[in-house]
XYZ file of C-alpha atoms in Angstrom:
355
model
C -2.299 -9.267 -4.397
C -1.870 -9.674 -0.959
C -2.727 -13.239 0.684
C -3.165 -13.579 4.438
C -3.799 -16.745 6.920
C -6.133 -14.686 9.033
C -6.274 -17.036 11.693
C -2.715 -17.598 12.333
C -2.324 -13.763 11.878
C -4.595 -13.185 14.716
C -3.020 -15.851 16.962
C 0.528 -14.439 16.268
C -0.749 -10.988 17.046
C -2.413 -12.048 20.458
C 0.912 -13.666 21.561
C 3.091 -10.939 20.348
C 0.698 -8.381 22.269
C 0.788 -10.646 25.570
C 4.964 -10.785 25.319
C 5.540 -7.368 25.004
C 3.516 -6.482 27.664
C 5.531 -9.218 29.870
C 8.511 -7.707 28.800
C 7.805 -3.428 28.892
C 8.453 -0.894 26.257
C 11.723 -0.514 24.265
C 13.774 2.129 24.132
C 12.192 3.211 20.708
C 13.665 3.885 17.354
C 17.471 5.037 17.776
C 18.541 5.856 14.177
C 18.284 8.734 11.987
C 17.225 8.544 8.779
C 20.632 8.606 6.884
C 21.454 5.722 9.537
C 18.282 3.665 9.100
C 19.037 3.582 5.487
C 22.603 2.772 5.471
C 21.312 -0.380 7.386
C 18.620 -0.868 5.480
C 21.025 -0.688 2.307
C 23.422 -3.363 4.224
C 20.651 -5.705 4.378
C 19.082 -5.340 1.174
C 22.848 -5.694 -0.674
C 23.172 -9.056 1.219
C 19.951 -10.286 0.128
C 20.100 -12.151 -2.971
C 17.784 -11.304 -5.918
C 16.717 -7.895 -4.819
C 17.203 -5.083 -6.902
C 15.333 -1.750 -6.375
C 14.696 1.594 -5.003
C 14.311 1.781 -0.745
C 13.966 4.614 1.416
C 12.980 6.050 5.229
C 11.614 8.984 6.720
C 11.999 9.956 10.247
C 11.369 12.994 12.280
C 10.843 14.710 9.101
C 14.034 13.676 7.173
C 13.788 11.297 4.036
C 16.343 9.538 2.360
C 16.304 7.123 -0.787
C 18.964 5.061 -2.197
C 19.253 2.412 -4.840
C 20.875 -1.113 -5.808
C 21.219 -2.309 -9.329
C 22.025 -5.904 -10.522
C 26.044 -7.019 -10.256
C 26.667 -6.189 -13.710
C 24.789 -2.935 -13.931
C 22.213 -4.226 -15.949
C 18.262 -2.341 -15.966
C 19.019 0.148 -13.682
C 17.205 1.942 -11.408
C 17.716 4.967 -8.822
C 16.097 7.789 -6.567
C 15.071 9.651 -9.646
C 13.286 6.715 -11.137
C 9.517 6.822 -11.334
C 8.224 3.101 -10.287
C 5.265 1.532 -10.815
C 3.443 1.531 -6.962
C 0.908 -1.261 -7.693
C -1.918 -1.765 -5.414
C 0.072 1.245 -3.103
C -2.306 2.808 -5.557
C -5.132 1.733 -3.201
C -4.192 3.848 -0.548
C -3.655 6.539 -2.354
C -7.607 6.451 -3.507
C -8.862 5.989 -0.256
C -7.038 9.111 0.914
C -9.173 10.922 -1.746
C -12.203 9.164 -0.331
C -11.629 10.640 2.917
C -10.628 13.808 1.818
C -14.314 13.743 0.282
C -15.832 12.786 3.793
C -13.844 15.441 5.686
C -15.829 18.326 2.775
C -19.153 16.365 3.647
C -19.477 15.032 -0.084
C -19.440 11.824 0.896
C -20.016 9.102 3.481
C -18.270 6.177 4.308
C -22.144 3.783 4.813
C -23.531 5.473 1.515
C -24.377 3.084 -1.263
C -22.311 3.422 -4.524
C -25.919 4.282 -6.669
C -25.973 7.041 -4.099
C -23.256 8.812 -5.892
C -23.030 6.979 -9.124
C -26.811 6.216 -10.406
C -27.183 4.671 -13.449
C -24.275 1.906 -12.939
C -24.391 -1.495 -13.597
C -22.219 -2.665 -11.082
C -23.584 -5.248 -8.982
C -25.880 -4.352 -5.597
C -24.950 -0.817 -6.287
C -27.975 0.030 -4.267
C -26.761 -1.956 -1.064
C -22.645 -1.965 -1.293
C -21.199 1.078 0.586
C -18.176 2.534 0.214
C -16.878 1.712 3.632
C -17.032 -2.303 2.188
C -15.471 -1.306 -0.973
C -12.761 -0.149 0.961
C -12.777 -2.610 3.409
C -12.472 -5.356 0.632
C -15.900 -6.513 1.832
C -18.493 -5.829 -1.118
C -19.035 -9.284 -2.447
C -17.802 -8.065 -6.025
C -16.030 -10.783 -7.922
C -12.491 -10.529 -9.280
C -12.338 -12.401 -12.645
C -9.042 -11.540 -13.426
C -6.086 -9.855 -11.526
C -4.709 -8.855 -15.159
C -7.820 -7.376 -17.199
C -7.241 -8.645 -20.447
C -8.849 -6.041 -22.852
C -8.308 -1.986 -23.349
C -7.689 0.621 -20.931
C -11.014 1.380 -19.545
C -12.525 -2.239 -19.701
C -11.684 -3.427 -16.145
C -15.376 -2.206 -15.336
C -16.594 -5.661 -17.138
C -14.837 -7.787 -14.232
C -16.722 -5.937 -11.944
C -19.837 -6.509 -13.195
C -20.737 -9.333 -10.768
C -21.429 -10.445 -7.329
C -19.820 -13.730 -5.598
C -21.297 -13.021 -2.615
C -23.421 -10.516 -0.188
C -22.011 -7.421 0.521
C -21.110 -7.256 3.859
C -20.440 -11.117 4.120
C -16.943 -11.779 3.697
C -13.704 -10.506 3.364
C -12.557 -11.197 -0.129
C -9.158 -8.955 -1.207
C -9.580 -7.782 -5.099
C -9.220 -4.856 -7.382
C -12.653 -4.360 -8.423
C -13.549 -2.580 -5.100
C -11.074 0.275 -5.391
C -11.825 0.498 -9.023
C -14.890 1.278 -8.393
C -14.747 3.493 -5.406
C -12.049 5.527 -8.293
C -15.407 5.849 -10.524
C -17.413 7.206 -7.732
C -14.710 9.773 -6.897
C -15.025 10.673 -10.411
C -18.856 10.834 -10.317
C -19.147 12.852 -6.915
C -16.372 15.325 -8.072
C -16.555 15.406 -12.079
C -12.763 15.426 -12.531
C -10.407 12.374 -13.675
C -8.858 9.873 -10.802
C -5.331 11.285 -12.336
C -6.530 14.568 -11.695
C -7.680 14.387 -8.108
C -4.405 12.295 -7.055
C -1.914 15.193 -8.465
C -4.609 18.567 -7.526
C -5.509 17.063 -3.951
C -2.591 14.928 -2.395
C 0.781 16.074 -5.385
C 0.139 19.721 -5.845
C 0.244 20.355 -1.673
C 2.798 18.090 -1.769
C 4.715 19.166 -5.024
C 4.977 15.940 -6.352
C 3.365 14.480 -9.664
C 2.155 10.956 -9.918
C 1.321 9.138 -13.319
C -0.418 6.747 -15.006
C 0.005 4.549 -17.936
C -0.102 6.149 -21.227
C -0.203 3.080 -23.204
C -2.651 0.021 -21.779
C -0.023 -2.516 -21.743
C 2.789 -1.728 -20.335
C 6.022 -4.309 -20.450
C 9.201 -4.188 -18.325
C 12.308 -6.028 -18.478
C 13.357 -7.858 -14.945
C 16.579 -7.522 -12.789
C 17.231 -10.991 -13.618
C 17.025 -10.450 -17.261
C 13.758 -12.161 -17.887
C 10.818 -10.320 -20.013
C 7.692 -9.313 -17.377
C 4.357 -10.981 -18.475
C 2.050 -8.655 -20.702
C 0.009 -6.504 -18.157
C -2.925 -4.251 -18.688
C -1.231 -1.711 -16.096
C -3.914 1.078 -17.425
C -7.036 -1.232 -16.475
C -5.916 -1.322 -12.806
C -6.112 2.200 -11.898
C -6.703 3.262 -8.890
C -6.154 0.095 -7.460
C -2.537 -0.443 -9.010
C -2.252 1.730 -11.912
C 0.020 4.615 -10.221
C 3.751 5.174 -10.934
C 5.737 7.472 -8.915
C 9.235 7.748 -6.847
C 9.901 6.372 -4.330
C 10.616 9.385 -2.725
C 6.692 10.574 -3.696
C 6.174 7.490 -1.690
C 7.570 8.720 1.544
C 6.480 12.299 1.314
C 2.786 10.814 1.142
C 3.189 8.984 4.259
C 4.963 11.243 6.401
C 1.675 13.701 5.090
C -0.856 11.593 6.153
C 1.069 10.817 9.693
C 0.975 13.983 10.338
C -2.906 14.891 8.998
C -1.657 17.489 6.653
C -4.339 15.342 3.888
C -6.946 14.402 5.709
C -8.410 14.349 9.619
C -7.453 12.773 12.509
C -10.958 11.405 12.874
C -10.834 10.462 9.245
C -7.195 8.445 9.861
C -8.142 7.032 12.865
C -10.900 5.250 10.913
C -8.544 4.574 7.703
C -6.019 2.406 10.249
C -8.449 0.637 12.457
C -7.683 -3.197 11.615
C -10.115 -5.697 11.731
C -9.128 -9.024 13.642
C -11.682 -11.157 11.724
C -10.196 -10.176 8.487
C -6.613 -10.438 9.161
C -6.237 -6.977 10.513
C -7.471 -5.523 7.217
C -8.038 -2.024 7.588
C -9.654 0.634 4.885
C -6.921 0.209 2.039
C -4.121 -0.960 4.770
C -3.398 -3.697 7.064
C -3.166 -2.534 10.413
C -2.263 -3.791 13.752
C 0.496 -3.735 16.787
C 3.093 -6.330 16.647
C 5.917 -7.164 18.814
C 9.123 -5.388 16.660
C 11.654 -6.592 18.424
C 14.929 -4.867 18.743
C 15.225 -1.220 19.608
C 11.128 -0.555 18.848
C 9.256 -3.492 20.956
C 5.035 -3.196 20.469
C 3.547 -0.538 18.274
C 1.371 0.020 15.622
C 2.437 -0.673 12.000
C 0.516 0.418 8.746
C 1.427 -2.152 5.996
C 0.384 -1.682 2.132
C 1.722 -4.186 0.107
C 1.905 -3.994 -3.953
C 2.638 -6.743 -6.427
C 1.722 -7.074 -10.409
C 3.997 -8.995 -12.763
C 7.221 -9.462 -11.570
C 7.392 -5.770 -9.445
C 7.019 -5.596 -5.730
C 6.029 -3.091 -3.445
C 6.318 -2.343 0.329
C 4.653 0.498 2.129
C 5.057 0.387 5.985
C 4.245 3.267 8.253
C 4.795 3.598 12.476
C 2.870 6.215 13.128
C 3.107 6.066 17.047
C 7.047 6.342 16.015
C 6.949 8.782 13.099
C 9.004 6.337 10.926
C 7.910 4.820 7.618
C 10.113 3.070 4.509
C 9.242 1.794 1.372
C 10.755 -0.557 -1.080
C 10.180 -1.247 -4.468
C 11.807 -4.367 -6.006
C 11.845 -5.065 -9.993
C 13.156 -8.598 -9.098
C 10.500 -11.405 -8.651
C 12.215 -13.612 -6.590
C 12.818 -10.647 -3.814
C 11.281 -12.918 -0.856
C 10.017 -10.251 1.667
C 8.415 -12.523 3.971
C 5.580 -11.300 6.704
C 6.173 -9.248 9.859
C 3.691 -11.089 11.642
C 5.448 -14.122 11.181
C 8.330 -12.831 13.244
C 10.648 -13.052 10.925
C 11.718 -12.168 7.048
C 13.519 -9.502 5.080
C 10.274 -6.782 6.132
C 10.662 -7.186 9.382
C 14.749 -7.246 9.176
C 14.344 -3.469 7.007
C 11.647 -2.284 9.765
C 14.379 -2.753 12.559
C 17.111 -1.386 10.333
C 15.386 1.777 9.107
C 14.267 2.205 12.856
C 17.293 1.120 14.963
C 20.256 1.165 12.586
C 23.225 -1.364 12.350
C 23.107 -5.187 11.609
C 19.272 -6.563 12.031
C 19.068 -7.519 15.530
C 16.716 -10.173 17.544
């Protein structure tokens, strides 16, 4: 789960915004993509405790490398399908949209609209624009459902507050927007992830086919038990990172859904941290070669696996990285600092990290 101080986010922002403006435009990304990941690889092999899978895509060119422990231990590479985590989220909410673009479904219709019958909470007043927002009111009783694949519905059961009220980041939203997708369309979550975003893409995503899944870290130590399964579409997808990039260079370029559609998927909210539908999203002083633009951040984390997901799509640049190590420290690009921002300036401008 991600965790943000929304008011120092907000300050940071503003004073990023009013220095870049004092100080004009950058030249803009420099590197190509076999560049910004060379640089990216330089950083990540200097960082201590990361091993993983990373990649970029730029002006329509991916590339994906990989770094295993010292010793050569639980190895990972290109090829390797990775769990995404709550990447997963975005993922659903692209199918959301893709129903709103066909007219199926809107974003300020109540979930009993489409799903009648359910026991979930103020069905009749929580719409699907708050489930994605992450502003339902739905309580989260448990980040790790604890039970069968197919139980997570019983943490969602309840309300901690009114829907609309408060910003409050959990799984329970996306899992149930995945169970209205399913209502409004009468297929399987699976099934409309690989028949609407992998089979135009010719990619296939997974999930789970046991309900606990177990992994082995790069530092050697056994994961905690998780009930991967019960997360589903709001962690339970596994794919390459390569999949990764080809979804975001897709939706860039509105080849999934439309531009009216991603304009409202990316619009941040200041009073909850820049919190957009699925994505954080907001403009940031970048420093280095790219100075202020927008940047499209989804973040995954469960057990001891990390996800990052960032997107420029004023810059048509985005990288991921997926870490199996837990003590990977990515830090925040709003701080101004951290191993994300250092990768964002490497995949974009190539060479050492710069100020």
């Amino acid at each position: 789960m991600r965790s943000l101080t929304i008011t120092a986010l907000a300050v940071a922002l503003l004073s990023a915004s009013g220095s870049a403006l004092a100080q004009g435009v950058a030249d803009g990304p420099t590197a190509t993509a076999s560049q910004g990941l060379s640089a990216m690889k330089a950083r990540l092999a200097a960082f201590e405790g990361y091993a993983g899978v990373f990649g970029v895509s730029r002006d329509g060119q991916a590339e994906v490398a990989s770094i295993a422990r010292p010793d050569g231990a639980y190895p990972v590479d290109p090829s390797t399908p990775v769990r995404w985590a709550s990447v997963s989220k975005m993922i659903t909410a692209i199918l959301v949209f893709q129903q709103i673009d066909a007219g199926t479904m809107a974003l300020d219709a109540t979930v009993a609209t489409y799903w009648p019958g359910t026991t979930v909470a103020n069905a009749d007043r929580i719409t699907i624009r708050q489930l994605l927002g992450h502003r339902s009111g739905l309580a989260e009783e448990s980040e790790t459902p604890d039970g069968p694949a197919g139980d997570a519905l019983q943490y969602c059961g309840t309300a901690k507050a009114e829907p609309g009220s408060v910003f409050f980041y959990n799984n329970c939203d996306t899992i149930v927007v995945g169970k209205v997708l399913e209502a409004v369309t009468g297929r399987t979550y699976l099934d409309l992830v690989n028949s609407r975003i992998g089979a135009p893409l010719g990619l296939t995503l997974t999930l789970p086919e046991t309900p606990r899944v177990e992994a082995t870290m790069a530092d050697g130590s056994a994961e905690a038990r998780v009930w991967l399964s019960g997360f589903g579409p709001a962690g339970g997808l596994y794919g390459t990172i390569g999949d990764m990039l080809k979804i975001d260079r897709a939706l860039m370029e509105g080849r999934l859904i439309s531009a009216a559609s991603l304009a409202t998927m990316l619009t941040g909210d200041p009073a909850s941290g820049y919190a957009a539908l699925s994505v954080w999203s907001y403009a940031p002083d970048l420093g280095a070669c790219i100075g202020q633009t927008r940047l499209v951040e989804r973040y995954g984390e469960i057990g001891g696996v990390q996800v990052r997901n960032f997107l420029l799509p004023d810059l048509d640049l985005a990288l991921a990285v997926y870490s199996n190590d837990h003590r990977t420290d990515f830090g925040e690009v709003w701080r101004g600092e951290g191993l994300s921002l250092d990768l964002i300036r490497a995949a974009a401008c190539g060479g050492p990290p710069a100020a």
